[in-house]
Coordinates of C-alpha atoms and ligand atoms in Angstrom, one line a residue:
X161 CA 139.5 30.3 21.5
X162 CA 139.0 27.4 23.7
X163 CA 139.5 27.9 27.3
X164 CA 139.9 31.7 27.1
X165 CA 137.1 34.2 26.3
X166 CA 137.1 37.8 25.4
X167 CA 134.1 39.6 26.8
X168 CA 132.8 42.7 25.0
X169 CA 131.8 44.6 28.2
X170 CA 133.5 45.4 31.5
X171 CA 131.3 43.4 33.9
X172 CA 133.9 40.7 34.5
X173 CA 137.0 42.8 35.4
X174 CA 139.3 41.6 38.1
X175 CA 139.6 43.3 41.5
X176 CA 142.3 46.0 41.8
X177 CA 144.3 47.6 44.6
X178 CA 142.6 50.9 45.8
X179 CA 145.9 52.7 45.9
X180 CA 146.1 52.8 42.1
X181 CA 145.6 56.1 40.4
X182 CA 143.1 55.4 37.6
X183 CA 143.7 57.2 34.3
X184 CA 140.9 55.4 32.5
X185 CA 138.3 53.0 34.0
X186 CA 137.2 51.3 30.8
X187 CA 139.6 50.1 29.4
X188 CA 141.4 49.9 32.8
X189 CA 144.6 52.1 32.9
X190 CA 146.1 52.8 36.2
X191 CA 149.5 53.5 37.9
X192 CA 150.7 53.4 41.5
X193 CA 151.6 56.5 43.6
X194 CA 155.3 57.3 42.9
X195 CA 156.4 56.9 46.6
X196 CA 155.1 53.2 46.5
X197 CA 156.7 52.6 43.0
X198 CA 160.3 53.0 44.1
X199 CA 159.9 51.6 47.6
X200 CA 161.2 48.2 46.3
X201 CA 163.4 46.9 43.5
X202 CA 160.7 44.4 42.5
X203 CA 157.3 46.0 42.0
X204 CA 154.5 43.8 43.5
X205 CA 151.8 42.8 41.0
X206 CA 149.2 44.8 42.9
X207 CA 151.1 48.1 42.4
X208 CA 152.3 47.4 38.9
X209 CA 150.8 49.7 36.3
X210 CA 148.0 48.2 34.2
X211 CA 147.6 49.1 30.6
X212 CA 144.6 47.5 28.8
X213 CA 143.0 48.3 25.5
X214 CA 139.8 46.4 26.1
X215 CA 138.0 44.2 28.7
X216 CA 140.3 41.6 30.5
X217 CA 139.8 38.1 29.0
X218 CA 138.1 35.5 31.1
X219 CA 139.3 31.9 31.6
X220 CA 136.6 29.4 31.1
X221 CA 138.7 26.3 31.3
X222 CA 142.5 26.5 31.8
X223 CA 142.8 22.8 30.8
X224 CA 141.6 23.7 27.4
X225 CA 143.9 26.7 26.8
X226 CA 146.5 26.4 24.1
X227 CA 148.3 28.7 21.7
X228 CA 148.8 28.1 18.0
X229 CA 151.9 28.8 16.0
X230 CA 151.8 29.2 12.2
X231 CA 153.9 29.7 9.1
X232 CA 157.3 28.4 8.0
X233 CA 156.0 25.1 9.3
X234 CA 153.6 23.0 7.3
X235 CA 150.5 23.4 9.4
X236 CA 149.7 25.4 12.5
X237 CA 151.0 23.7 15.7
X238 CA 149.1 23.8 18.9
X239 CA 151.0 24.2 22.1
X240 CA 149.4 23.5 25.5
X241 CA 150.5 24.9 28.8
X242 CA 152.2 21.6 29.6
X243 CA 154.2 21.8 26.4
X244 CA 155.5 25.2 27.4
X245 CA 156.1 24.3 31.1
X246 CA 158.2 21.3 30.1
X247 CA 160.7 23.6 28.4
X248 CA 163.6 25.0 30.6
X249 CA 162.2 27.7 32.9
X250 CA 164.0 31.0 33.0
X251 CA 163.6 33.8 35.5
X252 CA 164.3 37.2 34.0
X253 CA 164.2 40.5 35.9
X254 CA 162.9 43.1 33.4
X255 CA 161.5 46.5 33.6
X256 CA 158.3 47.1 31.6
X257 CA 157.5 50.6 30.7
X258 CA 154.7 52.1 28.7
X259 CA 155.9 54.4 25.9
X260 CA 153.4 56.9 27.2
X261 CA 155.0 57.1 30.7
X262 CA 155.4 60.8 31.7
X263 CA 153.0 61.8 28.9
X264 CA 151.3 64.4 31.1
X265 CA 154.5 66.4 31.3
X266 CA 154.6 66.5 27.5
X267 CA 151.1 67.9 27.4
X268 CA 152.0 70.9 29.6
X269 CA 154.1 72.1 26.6
X270 CA 151.6 71.5 23.8
X271 CA 148.7 69.1 24.0
X272 CA 149.3 65.4 23.1
X273 CA 146.8 62.6 22.6
X274 CA 146.7 59.5 24.8
X275 CA 146.2 58.2 28.3
X276 CA 147.3 60.8 30.9
X277 CA 150.2 58.9 32.5
X278 CA 152.2 60.4 35.3
X279 CA 155.7 59.0 36.1
X280 CA 154.7 55.5 37.2
X281 CA 153.6 53.7 34.0
X282 CA 156.7 51.5 34.7
X283 CA 157.5 48.6 36.9
X284 CA 160.1 46.0 37.5
X285 CA 159.4 42.3 38.0
X286 CA 161.0 38.8 37.7
X287 CA 159.1 37.1 34.9
X288 CA 159.3 33.3 34.6
X289 CA 158.6 31.1 31.7
X290 CA 160.0 29.6 28.5
X291 CA 162.3 31.4 26.2
X292 CA 160.5 32.2 22.9
X293 CA 163.7 30.9 21.1
X294 CA 163.1 27.5 22.7
X295 CA 159.4 27.5 21.8
X296 CA 160.2 28.4 18.2
X297 CA 162.9 25.7 18.0
X298 CA 160.2 23.2 19.1
X299 CA 158.2 24.0 16.0
X300 CA 161.2 23.8 13.7
X301 CA 162.6 27.3 13.6
X302 CA 166.3 27.2 14.5
X303 CA 167.9 29.5 17.1
X304 CA 169.6 32.6 15.7
X305 CA 167.5 32.6 12.5
X306 CA 168.5 35.6 10.5
X307 CA 165.9 37.9 8.9
X308 CA 167.9 37.7 5.6
X309 CA 166.6 34.2 5.1
X310 CA 163.6 33.8 2.7
X311 CA 160.2 33.4 4.4
X312 CA 159.5 35.0 7.6
X313 CA 161.1 38.2 9.0
X314 CA 158.8 39.0 11.9
X315 CA 157.2 37.1 14.7
X316 CA 153.6 38.3 15.4
X317 CA 151.9 37.9 18.7
X318 CA 148.1 37.9 18.7
X319 CA 145.9 38.2 21.8
X320 CA 142.2 37.6 22.1
X321 CA 141.1 40.9 23.7
X322 CA 138.7 43.2 21.8
X323 CA 140.2 46.6 21.2
X324 CA 138.4 49.5 19.7
X325 CA 141.6 50.6 17.9
X326 CA 141.4 47.2 16.0
X327 CA 137.6 47.7 15.3
X328 CA 136.8 45.1 18.0
X329 CA 139.6 42.8 16.9
X330 CA 142.5 41.5 19.1
X331 CA 145.7 43.3 20.2
X332 CA 148.6 42.3 18.0
X333 CA 152.2 43.4 17.3
X334 CA 155.4 41.8 16.1
X335 CA 159.2 41.8 16.7
X336 CA 162.0 40.9 14.3
X337 CA 162.7 37.2 13.9
X338 CA 166.3 37.5 14.7
X339 CA 165.4 38.9 18.1
X340 CA 162.8 36.3 18.7
X341 CA 165.1 33.4 17.9
X342 CA 168.1 34.8 19.9
X343 CA 168.3 33.2 23.3
X344 CA 170.3 36.1 24.6
X345 CA 167.5 38.6 23.9
X346 CA 165.6 36.8 26.7
X347 CA 162.2 37.1 25.1
X348 CA 159.9 35.0 27.2
X349 CA 156.5 33.4 27.1
X350 CA 155.9 34.1 30.8
X351 CA 153.4 32.4 33.1
X352 CA 154.7 33.8 36.4
X353 CA 155.4 37.3 37.7
X354 CA 157.5 37.7 40.9
X355 CA 157.1 33.9 41.6
X356 CA 153.3 33.8 41.4
X357 CA 151.1 32.8 38.5
X358 CA 150.3 35.9 36.3
X359 CA 147.2 37.7 37.5
X360 CA 144.4 38.5 35.0
X361 CA 145.4 42.1 34.5
X362 CA 149.0 41.2 33.6
X363 CA 148.1 38.5 31.0
X364 CA 147.0 35.3 32.7
X365 CA 147.6 32.5 31.7
X366 CA 150.5 33.4 29.3
X367 CA 152.1 36.6 28.0
X368 CA 155.0 37.7 26.0
X369 CA 157.8 39.7 27.7
X370 CA 160.2 41.5 25.4
X371 CA 162.9 43.0 27.7
X372 CA 164.4 46.3 26.9
X373 CA 161.6 47.3 24.6
X374 CA 158.5 49.5 25.1
X375 CA 155.7 47.7 26.9
X376 CA 153.4 47.7 23.9
X377 CA 155.4 44.7 22.4
X378 CA 154.8 42.5 25.4
X379 CA 151.5 41.0 24.4
X380 CA 149.2 39.7 27.2
X381 CA 146.7 36.8 27.0
X382 CA 148.5 35.2 24.1
X383 CA 146.4 33.4 21.6
X384 CA 148.7 32.8 18.6
X385 CA 152.2 33.4 17.2
X386 CA 152.6 33.9 13.4
X387 CA 155.8 34.0 11.5
X388 CA 155.2 36.6 8.9
X389 CA 157.0 38.2 6.0
X390 CA 156.7 41.8 7.0
X391 CA 156.0 43.5 10.4
X392 CA 152.5 43.1 11.8
X393 CA 149.9 45.3 10.1
X394 CA 148.0 45.8 13.4
X395 CA 147.1 49.2 14.6
X396 CA 149.6 49.2 17.5
X397 CA 152.4 48.5 15.0
X398 CA 151.4 50.9 12.2
X399 CA 149.2 53.6 13.6
X400 CA 150.6 54.1 17.1
X401 CA 153.8 53.9 19.1
X402 CA 155.9 55.7 16.5
X403 CA 158.2 58.7 17.3
X404 CA 157.5 61.8 15.1
X405 CA 159.4 65.1 15.0
X406 CA 157.7 68.1 16.6
X407 CA 156.7 69.5 13.2
X408 CA 154.2 66.7 12.7
X409 CA 150.6 67.3 13.7
X410 CA 147.3 65.4 13.2
X411 CA 146.7 67.1 9.8
X412 CA 150.0 66.3 8.1
X413 CA 150.9 63.0 9.8
X414 CA 152.0 60.2 7.5
X415 CA 152.3 57.0 9.6
X416 CA 154.1 55.0 6.9
X417 CA 157.2 57.3 7.1
X418 CA 158.4 56.0 10.5
X419 CA 159.4 52.6 11.9
X420 CA 157.5 51.2 14.9
X421 CA 159.3 52.1 18.2
X422 CA 161.1 49.2 19.8
X423 CA 163.8 50.0 22.4
X424 CA 163.1 52.7 24.9
X425 CA 165.8 55.3 25.5
X426 CA 167.5 56.3 28.7
X427 CA 165.5 58.1 31.4
X428 CA 165.4 58.9 35.1
X429 CA 163.0 60.0 37.8
X430 CA 164.3 62.3 40.5
X431 CA 163.2 60.1 43.3
X432 CA 165.0 57.2 42.1
X433 CA 164.9 55.0 38.9
X434 CA 167.0 55.0 35.8
X435 CA 166.5 52.6 32.9
X436 CA 167.9 52.2 29.4
X437 CA 166.4 50.3 26.5
X438 CA 168.0 47.5 24.6
X439 CA 169.6 45.9 27.7
X440 CA 172.1 48.7 28.1
X441 CA 173.4 49.5 31.6
X442 CA 173.3 52.8 33.5
X443 CA 176.8 54.4 33.5
X444 CA 176.0 57.3 35.8
X445 CA 173.1 59.2 37.3
X446 CA 173.9 62.9 37.8
X447 CA 171.9 65.2 40.0
X448 CA 172.0 69.0 40.1
X449 CA 170.6 71.2 42.7
X450 CA 171.5 74.5 41.0
X451 CA 169.5 74.3 37.8
X452 CA 172.1 72.3 35.9
X453 CA 175.3 74.4 36.5
X454 CA 177.0 71.7 38.7
X455 CA 176.3 68.0 39.0
X456 CA 176.8 65.3 41.6
X457 CA 177.0 61.6 40.9
X458 CA 174.4 59.5 42.6
X459 CA 175.0 56.0 43.9
X460 CA 173.3 53.2 41.9
X461 CA 172.0 49.9 43.1
X462 CA 169.8 47.0 42.2
X463 CA 170.0 44.1 44.7
X464 CA 171.2 45.0 48.2
X465 CA 174.7 43.8 48.9
X466 CA 175.8 43.5 45.3
X467 CA 177.5 46.7 43.9
X468 CA 175.9 47.8 40.6
X469 CA 178.2 47.9 37.7
X470 CA 176.8 48.7 34.3
X471 CA 176.8 45.7 31.9
X472 CA 178.4 43.5 34.5
X473 CA 177.4 39.8 34.6
X474 CA 176.0 40.3 38.1
X475 CA 173.7 43.1 37.1
X476 CA 170.1 42.5 35.7
X477 CA 170.6 44.0 32.3
X478 CA 166.8 44.3 31.5
X479 CA 165.9 45.9 34.8
X480 CA 165.9 49.4 36.2
X481 CA 168.6 50.8 38.4
X482 CA 167.7 52.6 41.5
X483 CA 169.7 55.6 42.6
X484 CA 170.3 57.5 45.8
X485 CA 172.0 60.7 46.8
X486 CA 171.8 62.9 49.9
X487 CA 172.2 66.6 49.3
X488 CA 171.9 69.7 51.4
X489 CA 169.2 72.0 50.2
X490 CA 169.9 75.5 51.6
X491 CA 167.1 77.3 49.8
X492 CA 164.2 76.5 47.6
X493 CA 165.5 75.1 44.3
X494 CA 165.0 72.9 41.3
X495 CA 166.5 69.4 41.6
X496 CA 167.4 67.8 38.3
X497 CA 168.3 64.2 37.6
X498 CA 169.6 62.8 34.3
X499 CA 171.2 59.5 33.4
X500 CA 173.7 58.3 30.9
X501 CA 173.6 54.8 29.6
X502 CA 176.5 52.5 28.6
X503 CA 176.2 53.6 25.0
X504 CA 176.6 57.2 26.2
X505 CA 173.0 58.1 25.4
X506 CA 172.1 61.2 27.4
X507 CA 168.7 62.5 28.3
X508 CA 167.6 65.7 26.5
X509 CA 167.5 68.9 28.5
X510 CA 164.0 70.1 27.6
X511 CA 160.7 68.4 26.9
X512 CA 160.1 70.9 24.1
X513 CA 163.0 69.4 22.1
X514 CA 161.3 65.9 21.9
X515 CA 157.7 66.9 21.9
X516 CA 155.7 64.6 19.6
X517 CA 151.9 64.4 19.0
X518 CA 151.4 61.0 20.6
X519 CA 153.2 62.1 23.8
X520 CA 155.5 59.1 23.9
X521 CA 159.1 58.6 25.1
X522 CA 159.4 61.6 27.3
X523 CA 163.0 61.2 28.4
X524 CA 163.7 64.8 29.2
X525 CA 165.6 65.8 32.4
X526 CA 163.3 65.3 35.3
X527 CA 162.9 68.4 37.4
X528 CA 161.4 68.7 40.8
X529 CA 160.9 71.9 42.8
X530 CA 161.7 71.6 46.5
X531 CA 161.3 73.9 49.4
X532 CA 164.3 74.2 51.7
X533 CA 164.3 71.4 54.3
X534 CA 161.8 69.3 52.3
X535 CA 164.0 67.4 49.9
X536 CA 162.8 63.9 49.2
X537 CA 165.3 61.9 47.3
Ligands
MTE812 N1 146.7 41.7 24.7 C1 147.2 42.9 25.0 N2 148.5 43.0 25.3 C2 149.0 44.2 25.7 C3 148.2 45.4 25.8 C4 146.8 45.2 25.6 O1 146.0 46.1 25.7 N3 146.4 44.0 25.2 N4 148.8 46.6 26.2 C5 150.2 46.7 25.9 C6 150.8 47.9 26.4 S1 150.6 49.4 25.6 C7 151.6 47.9 27.6 S2 152.5 49.3 28.1 C8 151.8 46.6 28.3 C9 151.3 46.8 29.8 O2 151.5 45.7 30.5 P1 150.9 45.6 32.0 O3 149.4 46.0 32.0 O4 151.1 44.2 32.4 O5 151.7 46.6 32.8 O6 151.1 45.6 27.8 C10 151.0 45.5 26.4 N5 150.4 44.3 26.0
MO813 MO1 151.9 51.0 26.5

């Protein structure tokens, strides 16, 4: 594509912060130490987890960068950065989380396949850009288009990076058309992260951000958007990121039997974050210091000075909620944290109950062993 180039080797990778814990060098997959992660409500780009499936694309000439949008309209339309920048700019605080976050804890039970993420394949940022609903309207697709209409049902996002899962082809996934054309779903074509232009790892010059949904749907280095009749046939839609019951193994798996994962469920980390998919708020965070017999309610917050109320107009619906509680630990114990979202979804007690071969969506109670006098909450 003009302006943007996908290298086939890793000689042109961007610089990265030395604090990141590298899970895979090529492609680059890394997460920050957990203490840094929850030290601020907004995660600085340097510390934000990076999840790539191939070499990071290189900009040859930003002036020549455009995206093309096809189908439902007579011929593909080209949109330049200036066409996107001229649309109303929205700033949306949204937590992005890889479906494989906390995978390593699932492997302890029975081995799973995938990048060995700890607890920090998650981050919270203010993303700025145009709403996808406005962009689609610009090319003749009205707001709130229902998927029952003839023609398109899904909106596919295609990148330019070369992924081995796609046999060297680009990363691509799709979301339903009704979500894409709904302004309230806040799906963005973002060019800024925390007030700065996107950096190369996070999708410069333009990426999709689908709030409340697993990170895999937020395509970086956007090349084209296609309105298509069925969901994208790409690897990452059909052969990955699906939730299977524990009985499924690599011998008997039938990928076609499950829908692609979209929303992420409720989950919490003992040292301080709780997040629910689909834009749902966090109703309570409960902490136990006696192995789950009794529970204490933690205080929840997002921005300082504004009390957090689930699903309130002043709360960032797509963003994580930090929590805090001070407890006396008299002897060595296990601290447990679990959250409940505003639809009353509760985290499952044991990782065993939700084990799946891809090791995704580990939302089980987070348990941390502490020595008396060394609690760190
Ligand atoms: N083009 C492209 N987009 C992509 C990916 C990718 O490899 N290539 N990885 C996806 C996955 S699995 C996740 S979790 C998020 C990670 O975004 P980040 O690296 O900005 O944190 O990007 C998604 N978008
Ligand atoms: Mo991911």
